[in-house]
Short mmCIF file of C-alpha atoms and ligand atoms in Angstrom, two decimals:
data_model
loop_
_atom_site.label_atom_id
_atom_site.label_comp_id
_atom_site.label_asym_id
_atom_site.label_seq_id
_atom_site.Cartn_x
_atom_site.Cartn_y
_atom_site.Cartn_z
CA UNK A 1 72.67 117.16 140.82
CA UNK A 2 71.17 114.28 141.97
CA UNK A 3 73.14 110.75 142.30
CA UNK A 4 71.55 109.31 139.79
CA UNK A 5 72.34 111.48 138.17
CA UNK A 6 75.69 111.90 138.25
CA UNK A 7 75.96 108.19 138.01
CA UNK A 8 74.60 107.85 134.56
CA UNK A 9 76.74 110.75 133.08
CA UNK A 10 79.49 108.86 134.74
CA UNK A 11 78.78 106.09 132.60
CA UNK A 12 78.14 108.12 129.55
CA UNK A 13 82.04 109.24 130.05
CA UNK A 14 83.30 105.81 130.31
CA UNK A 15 81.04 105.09 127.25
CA UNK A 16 82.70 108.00 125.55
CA UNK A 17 85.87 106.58 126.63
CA UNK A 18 86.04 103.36 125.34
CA UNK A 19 84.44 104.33 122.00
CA UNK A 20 87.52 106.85 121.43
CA UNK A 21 89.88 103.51 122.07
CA UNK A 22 88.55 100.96 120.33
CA UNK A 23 88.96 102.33 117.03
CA UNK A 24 87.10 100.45 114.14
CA UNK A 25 90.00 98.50 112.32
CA UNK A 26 88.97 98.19 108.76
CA UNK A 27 90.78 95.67 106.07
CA UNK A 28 89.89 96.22 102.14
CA UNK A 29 90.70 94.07 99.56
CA UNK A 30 91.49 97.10 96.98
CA UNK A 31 92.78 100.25 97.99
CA UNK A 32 90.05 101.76 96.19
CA UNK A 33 87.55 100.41 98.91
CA UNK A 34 90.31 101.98 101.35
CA UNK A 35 90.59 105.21 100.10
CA UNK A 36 86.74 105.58 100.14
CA UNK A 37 86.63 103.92 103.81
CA UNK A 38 89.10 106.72 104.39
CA UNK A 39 86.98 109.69 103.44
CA UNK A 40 84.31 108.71 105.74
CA UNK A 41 86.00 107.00 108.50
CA UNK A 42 88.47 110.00 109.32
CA UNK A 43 90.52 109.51 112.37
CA UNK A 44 87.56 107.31 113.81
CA UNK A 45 88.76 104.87 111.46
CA UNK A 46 92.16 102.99 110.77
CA UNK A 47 91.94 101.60 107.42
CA UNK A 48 94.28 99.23 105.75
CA UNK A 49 94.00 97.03 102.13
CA UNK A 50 95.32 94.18 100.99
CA UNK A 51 95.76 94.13 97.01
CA UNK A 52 97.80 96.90 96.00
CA UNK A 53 96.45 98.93 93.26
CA UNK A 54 99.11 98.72 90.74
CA UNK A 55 98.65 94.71 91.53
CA UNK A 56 96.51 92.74 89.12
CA UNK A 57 93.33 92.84 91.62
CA UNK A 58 92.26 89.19 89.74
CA UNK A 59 95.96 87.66 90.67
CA UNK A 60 97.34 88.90 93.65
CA UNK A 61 100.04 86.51 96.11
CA UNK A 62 99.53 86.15 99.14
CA UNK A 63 101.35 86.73 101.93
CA UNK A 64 101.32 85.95 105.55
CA UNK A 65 101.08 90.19 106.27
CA UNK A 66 97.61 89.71 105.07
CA UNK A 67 96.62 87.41 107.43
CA UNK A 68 97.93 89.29 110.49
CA UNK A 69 96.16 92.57 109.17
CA UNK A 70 92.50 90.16 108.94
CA UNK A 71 92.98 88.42 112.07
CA UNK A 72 92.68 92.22 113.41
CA UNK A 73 90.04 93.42 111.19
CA UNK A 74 86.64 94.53 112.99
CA UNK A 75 85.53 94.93 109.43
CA UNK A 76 86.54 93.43 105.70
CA UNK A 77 85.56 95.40 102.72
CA UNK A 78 85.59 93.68 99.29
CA UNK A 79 84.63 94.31 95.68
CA UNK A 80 83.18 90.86 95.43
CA UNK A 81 81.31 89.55 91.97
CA UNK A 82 83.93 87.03 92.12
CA UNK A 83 87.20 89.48 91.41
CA UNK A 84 89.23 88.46 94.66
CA UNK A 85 87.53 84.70 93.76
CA UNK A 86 91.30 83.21 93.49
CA UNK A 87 93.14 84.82 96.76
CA UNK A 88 90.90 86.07 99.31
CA UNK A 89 88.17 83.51 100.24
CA UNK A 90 90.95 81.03 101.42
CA UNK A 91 92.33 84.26 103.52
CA UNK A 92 88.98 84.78 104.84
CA UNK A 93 89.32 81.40 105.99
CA UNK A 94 92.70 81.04 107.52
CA UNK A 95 92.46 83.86 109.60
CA UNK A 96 90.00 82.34 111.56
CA UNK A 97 88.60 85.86 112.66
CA UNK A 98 84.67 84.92 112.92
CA UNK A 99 83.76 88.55 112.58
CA UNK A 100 84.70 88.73 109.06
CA UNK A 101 83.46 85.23 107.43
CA UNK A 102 81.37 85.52 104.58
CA UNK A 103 78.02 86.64 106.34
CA UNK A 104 79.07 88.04 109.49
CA UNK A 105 78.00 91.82 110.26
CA UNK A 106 82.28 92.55 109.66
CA UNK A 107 82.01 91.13 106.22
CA UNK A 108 80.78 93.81 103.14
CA UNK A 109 80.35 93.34 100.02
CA UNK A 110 80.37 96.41 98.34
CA UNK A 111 78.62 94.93 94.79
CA UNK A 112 75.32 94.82 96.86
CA UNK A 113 75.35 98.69 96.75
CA UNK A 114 76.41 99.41 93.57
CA UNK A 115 75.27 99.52 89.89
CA UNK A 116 76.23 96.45 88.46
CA UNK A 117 76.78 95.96 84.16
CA UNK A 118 77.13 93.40 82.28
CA UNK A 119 75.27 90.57 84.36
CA UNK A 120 75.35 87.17 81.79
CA UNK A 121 72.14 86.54 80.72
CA UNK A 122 72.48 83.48 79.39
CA UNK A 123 74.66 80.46 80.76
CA UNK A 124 78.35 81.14 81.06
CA UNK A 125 81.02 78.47 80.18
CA UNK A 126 84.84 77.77 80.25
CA UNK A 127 84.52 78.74 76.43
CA UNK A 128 83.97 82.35 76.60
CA UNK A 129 87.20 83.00 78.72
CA UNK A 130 87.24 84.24 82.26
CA UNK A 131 84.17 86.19 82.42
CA UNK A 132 83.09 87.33 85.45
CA UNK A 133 79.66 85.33 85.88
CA UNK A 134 78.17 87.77 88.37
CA UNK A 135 78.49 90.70 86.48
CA UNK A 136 81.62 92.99 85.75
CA UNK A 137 83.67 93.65 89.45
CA UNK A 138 85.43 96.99 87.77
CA UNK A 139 82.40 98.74 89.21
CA UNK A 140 84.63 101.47 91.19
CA UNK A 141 85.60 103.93 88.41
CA UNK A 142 81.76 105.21 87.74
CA UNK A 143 82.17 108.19 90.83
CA UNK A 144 78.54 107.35 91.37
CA UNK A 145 79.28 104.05 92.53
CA UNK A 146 81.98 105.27 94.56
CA UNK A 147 79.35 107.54 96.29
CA UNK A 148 77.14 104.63 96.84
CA UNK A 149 80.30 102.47 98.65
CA UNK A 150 80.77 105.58 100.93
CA UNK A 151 77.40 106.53 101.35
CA UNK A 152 77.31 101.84 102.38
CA UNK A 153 80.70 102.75 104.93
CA UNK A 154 79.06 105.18 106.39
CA UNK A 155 76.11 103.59 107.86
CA UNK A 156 78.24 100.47 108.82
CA UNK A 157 80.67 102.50 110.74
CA UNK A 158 77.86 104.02 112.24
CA UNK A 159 75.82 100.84 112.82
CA UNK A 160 79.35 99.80 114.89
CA UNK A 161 80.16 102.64 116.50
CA UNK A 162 77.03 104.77 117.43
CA UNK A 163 78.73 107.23 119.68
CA UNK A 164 80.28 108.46 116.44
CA UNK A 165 77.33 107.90 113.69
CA UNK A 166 76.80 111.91 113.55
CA UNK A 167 80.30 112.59 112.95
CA UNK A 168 80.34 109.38 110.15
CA UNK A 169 77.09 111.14 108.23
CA UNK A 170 78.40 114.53 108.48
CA UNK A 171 82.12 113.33 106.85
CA UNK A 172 79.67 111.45 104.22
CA UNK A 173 77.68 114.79 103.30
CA UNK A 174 81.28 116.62 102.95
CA UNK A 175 82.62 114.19 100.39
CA UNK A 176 79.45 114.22 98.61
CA UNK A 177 79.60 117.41 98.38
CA UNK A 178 83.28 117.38 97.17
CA UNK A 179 82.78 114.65 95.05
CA UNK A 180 79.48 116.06 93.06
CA UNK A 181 81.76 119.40 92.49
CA UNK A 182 84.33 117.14 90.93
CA UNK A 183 82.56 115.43 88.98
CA UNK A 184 81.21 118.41 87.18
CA UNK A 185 84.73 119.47 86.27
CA UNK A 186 85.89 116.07 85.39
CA UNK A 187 82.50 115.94 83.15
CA UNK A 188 83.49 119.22 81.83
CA UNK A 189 86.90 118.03 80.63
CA UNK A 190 85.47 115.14 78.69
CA UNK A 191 82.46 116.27 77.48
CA UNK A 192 84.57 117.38 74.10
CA UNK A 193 85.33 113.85 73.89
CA UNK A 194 81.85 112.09 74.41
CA UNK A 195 80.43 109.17 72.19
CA UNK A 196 84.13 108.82 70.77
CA UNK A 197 85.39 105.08 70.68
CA UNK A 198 87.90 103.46 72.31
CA UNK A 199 89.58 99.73 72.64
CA UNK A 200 90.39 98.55 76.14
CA UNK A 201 92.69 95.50 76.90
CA UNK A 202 90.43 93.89 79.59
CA UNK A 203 87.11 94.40 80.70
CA UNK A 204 87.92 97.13 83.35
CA UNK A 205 86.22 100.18 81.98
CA UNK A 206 82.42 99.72 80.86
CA UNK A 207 81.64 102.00 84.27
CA UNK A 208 84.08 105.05 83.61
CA UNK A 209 83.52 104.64 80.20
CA UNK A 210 79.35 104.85 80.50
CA UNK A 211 79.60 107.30 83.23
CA UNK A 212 81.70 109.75 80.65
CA UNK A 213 80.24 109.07 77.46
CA UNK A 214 83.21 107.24 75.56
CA UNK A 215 82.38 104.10 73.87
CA UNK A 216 83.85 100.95 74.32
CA UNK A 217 83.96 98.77 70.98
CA UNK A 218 86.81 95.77 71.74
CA UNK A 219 89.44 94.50 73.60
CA UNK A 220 92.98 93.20 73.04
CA UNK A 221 92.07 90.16 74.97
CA UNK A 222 90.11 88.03 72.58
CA UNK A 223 88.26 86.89 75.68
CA UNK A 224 87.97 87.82 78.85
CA UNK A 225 91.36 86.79 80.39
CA UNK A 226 92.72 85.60 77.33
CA UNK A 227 96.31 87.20 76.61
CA UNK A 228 96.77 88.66 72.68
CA UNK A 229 96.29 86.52 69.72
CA UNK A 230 97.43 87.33 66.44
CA UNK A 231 94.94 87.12 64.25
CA UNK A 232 92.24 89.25 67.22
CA UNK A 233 95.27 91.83 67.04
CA UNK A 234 94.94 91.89 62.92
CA UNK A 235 90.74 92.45 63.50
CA UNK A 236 91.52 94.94 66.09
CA UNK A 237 93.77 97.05 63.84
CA UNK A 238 91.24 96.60 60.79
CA UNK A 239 88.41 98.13 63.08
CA UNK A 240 90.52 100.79 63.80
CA UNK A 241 91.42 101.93 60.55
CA UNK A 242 87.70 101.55 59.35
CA UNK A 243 86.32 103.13 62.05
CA UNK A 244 89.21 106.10 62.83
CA UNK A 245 89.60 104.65 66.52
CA UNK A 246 92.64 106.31 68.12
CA UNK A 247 92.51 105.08 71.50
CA UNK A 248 93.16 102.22 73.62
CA UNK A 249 93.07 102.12 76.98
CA UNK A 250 95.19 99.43 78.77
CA UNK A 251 96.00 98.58 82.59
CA UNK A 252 99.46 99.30 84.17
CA UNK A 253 100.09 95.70 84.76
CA UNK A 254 99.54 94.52 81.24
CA UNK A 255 102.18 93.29 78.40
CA UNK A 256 102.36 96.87 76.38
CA UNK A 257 103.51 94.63 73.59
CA UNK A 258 100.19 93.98 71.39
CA UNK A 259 98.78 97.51 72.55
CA UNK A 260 101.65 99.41 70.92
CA UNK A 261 102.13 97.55 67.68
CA UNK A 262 98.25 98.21 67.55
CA UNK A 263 98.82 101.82 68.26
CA UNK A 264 101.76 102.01 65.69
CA UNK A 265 99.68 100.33 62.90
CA UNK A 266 96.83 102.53 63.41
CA UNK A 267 97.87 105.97 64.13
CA UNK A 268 96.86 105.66 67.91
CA UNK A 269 97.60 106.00 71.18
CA UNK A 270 98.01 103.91 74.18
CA UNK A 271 96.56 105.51 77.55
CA UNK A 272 97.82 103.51 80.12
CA UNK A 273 94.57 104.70 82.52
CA UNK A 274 94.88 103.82 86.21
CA UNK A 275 92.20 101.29 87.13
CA UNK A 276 92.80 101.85 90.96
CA UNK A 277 94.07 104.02 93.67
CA UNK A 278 97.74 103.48 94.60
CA UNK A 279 98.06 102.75 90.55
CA UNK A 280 100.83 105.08 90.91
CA UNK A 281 102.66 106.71 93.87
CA UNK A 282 101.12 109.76 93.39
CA UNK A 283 97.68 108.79 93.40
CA UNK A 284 96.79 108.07 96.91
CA UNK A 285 92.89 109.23 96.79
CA UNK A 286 89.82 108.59 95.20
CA UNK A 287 89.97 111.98 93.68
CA UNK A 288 93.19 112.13 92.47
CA UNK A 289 92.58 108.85 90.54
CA UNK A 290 89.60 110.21 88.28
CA UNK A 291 91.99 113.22 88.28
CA UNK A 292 95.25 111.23 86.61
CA UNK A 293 92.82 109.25 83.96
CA UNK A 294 90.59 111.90 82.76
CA UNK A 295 93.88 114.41 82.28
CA UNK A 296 95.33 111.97 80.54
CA UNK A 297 92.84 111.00 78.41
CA UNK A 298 92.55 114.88 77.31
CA UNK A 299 96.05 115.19 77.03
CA UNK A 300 95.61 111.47 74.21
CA UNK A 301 92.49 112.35 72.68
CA UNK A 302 94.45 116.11 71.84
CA UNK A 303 97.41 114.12 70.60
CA UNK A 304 95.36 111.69 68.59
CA UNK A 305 93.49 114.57 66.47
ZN1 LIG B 1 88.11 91.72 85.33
#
């Protein structure tokens, strides 16, 4: 071998080297972004998230924790479209870690990728309630979305770490792979089920809901944001009746007050559906989340006949 060699596949193991020890740290604002970062990162990846998922990802406190984990972020993930409007940008700030400002190659927004509904067409004011101006942020729970957030994590992981983009693609092609063959089953489960109605509390579920065919025709929240009022609840349980709804689909971290009396009134059940991984102990992947809600759902919609 000559010395040249020898010399540059010296340097190729050094390169190796330090690409195995500088790990990518990545920071998410939802531990749905995490546990997506997760299935293509592997063990190239450490992956931490802020916002916990049984947390109210609009209203979440924050603590100093969350700076330390940002000020040693390579990369920061978020859902954007304004949900983390009232607790991350001031974060961002504070951490004063220039590789994740808004606009630096460490800072994603995962909206750009995804299919976004229910983009205001017209001009949105104080009057109609906290709605989300950009379009709705609850973009996650369509699976094909959550393939398209992957499918964006994998070619920034790669874009930082080439030495390792072949092993980021091929760990994207196994969980599409995995995900299309659960999707088929989870399709399969509701597909009984499809163009049924349902009432949600807040606007968290026009993706899952599109994505498996149920129908979304109000919310407990009179507006966007808005907590119960008595005479929306009265409407709500008057549409019911009328039009045999026997669902209604509310968020762990919601008042079950209003949502039961509806239920009681009505005949109906209350599916407390998991918006986000982490929602529960139990469900600590991306899978296991559609897993939880669609069971459930079957489980309510059997109990409702
Ligand atoms: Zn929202």
């Amino acid at each position: 071998m000559s010395k040249r060699l020898l010399f540059s596949a010296a340097l190729l193991l050094t390169a190796g080297a330090a690409g195995a020890a500088s790990k990518l740290t990545v920071v998410t604002a939802t531990q749905d972004l995490a546990a997506l970062g997760r299935e293509v990162g592997g063990d190239l990846v450490t992956v931490g998230s802020i916002a916990m998922g049984y947390q109210d990802p609009h209203f979440v406190e924050a603590k100093p924790s969350f700076l330390l984990k940002l000020q040693k972020a390579d990369l920061l993930a978020v859902v954007g479209l304004q949900l983390e409007i009232g607790w991350l940008p001031v974060l961002i700030t504070q951490s004063r870690n220039a590789k994740i400002q808004v606009g630096a190659a460490g800072y994603m927004d995962m909206s750009q990728y995804c299919q976004i509904l229910e983009i205001p067409t017209g001009q949105v004011t104080r009057a109609m309630g906290d709605v989300h101006p950009l379009g709705n942020p609850h973009y996650w729970l369509d699976p094909d979305n959550g393939r398209r957030i992957a499918k964006a994590f994998a070619d920034k992981f790669s874009a930082m770490q080439p030495a390792s983009a072949s092993a980021f693609a091929g760990r994207y092609a196994d969980f599409d792979k995995r995900l299309a063959a659960a999707e088929k089953g989870w399709e399969a489960k509701m597909a009984p089920y499809r163009g049924r109605k349902v009432i949600t509390y807040h606007r968290s579920w026009p993706n899952f809901c599109d994505h498996f065919g149920l129908v979304v025709v109000d919310y407990i929240e009179p507006k966007p944001g808005i907590p119960p009022a008595p005479s929306h609840t009265l409407d709500l349980i008057n549409l019911m009746k009328r039009d045999n709804i026997k669902l209604i689909l509310v968020e762990p971290y919601f008042d079950l007050r209003a949502p039961n009396k509806i239920a009681q009134d009505t005949g109906g059940q209350v599916a407390v559906l998991l918006p986000s991984v982490g929602g529960v102990k139990q469900v600590t992947d991306y899978f296991q989340l559609f897993d939880y809600d669609i069971n459930l759902l079957v489980t309510l919609f059997e109990k409702a006949k």
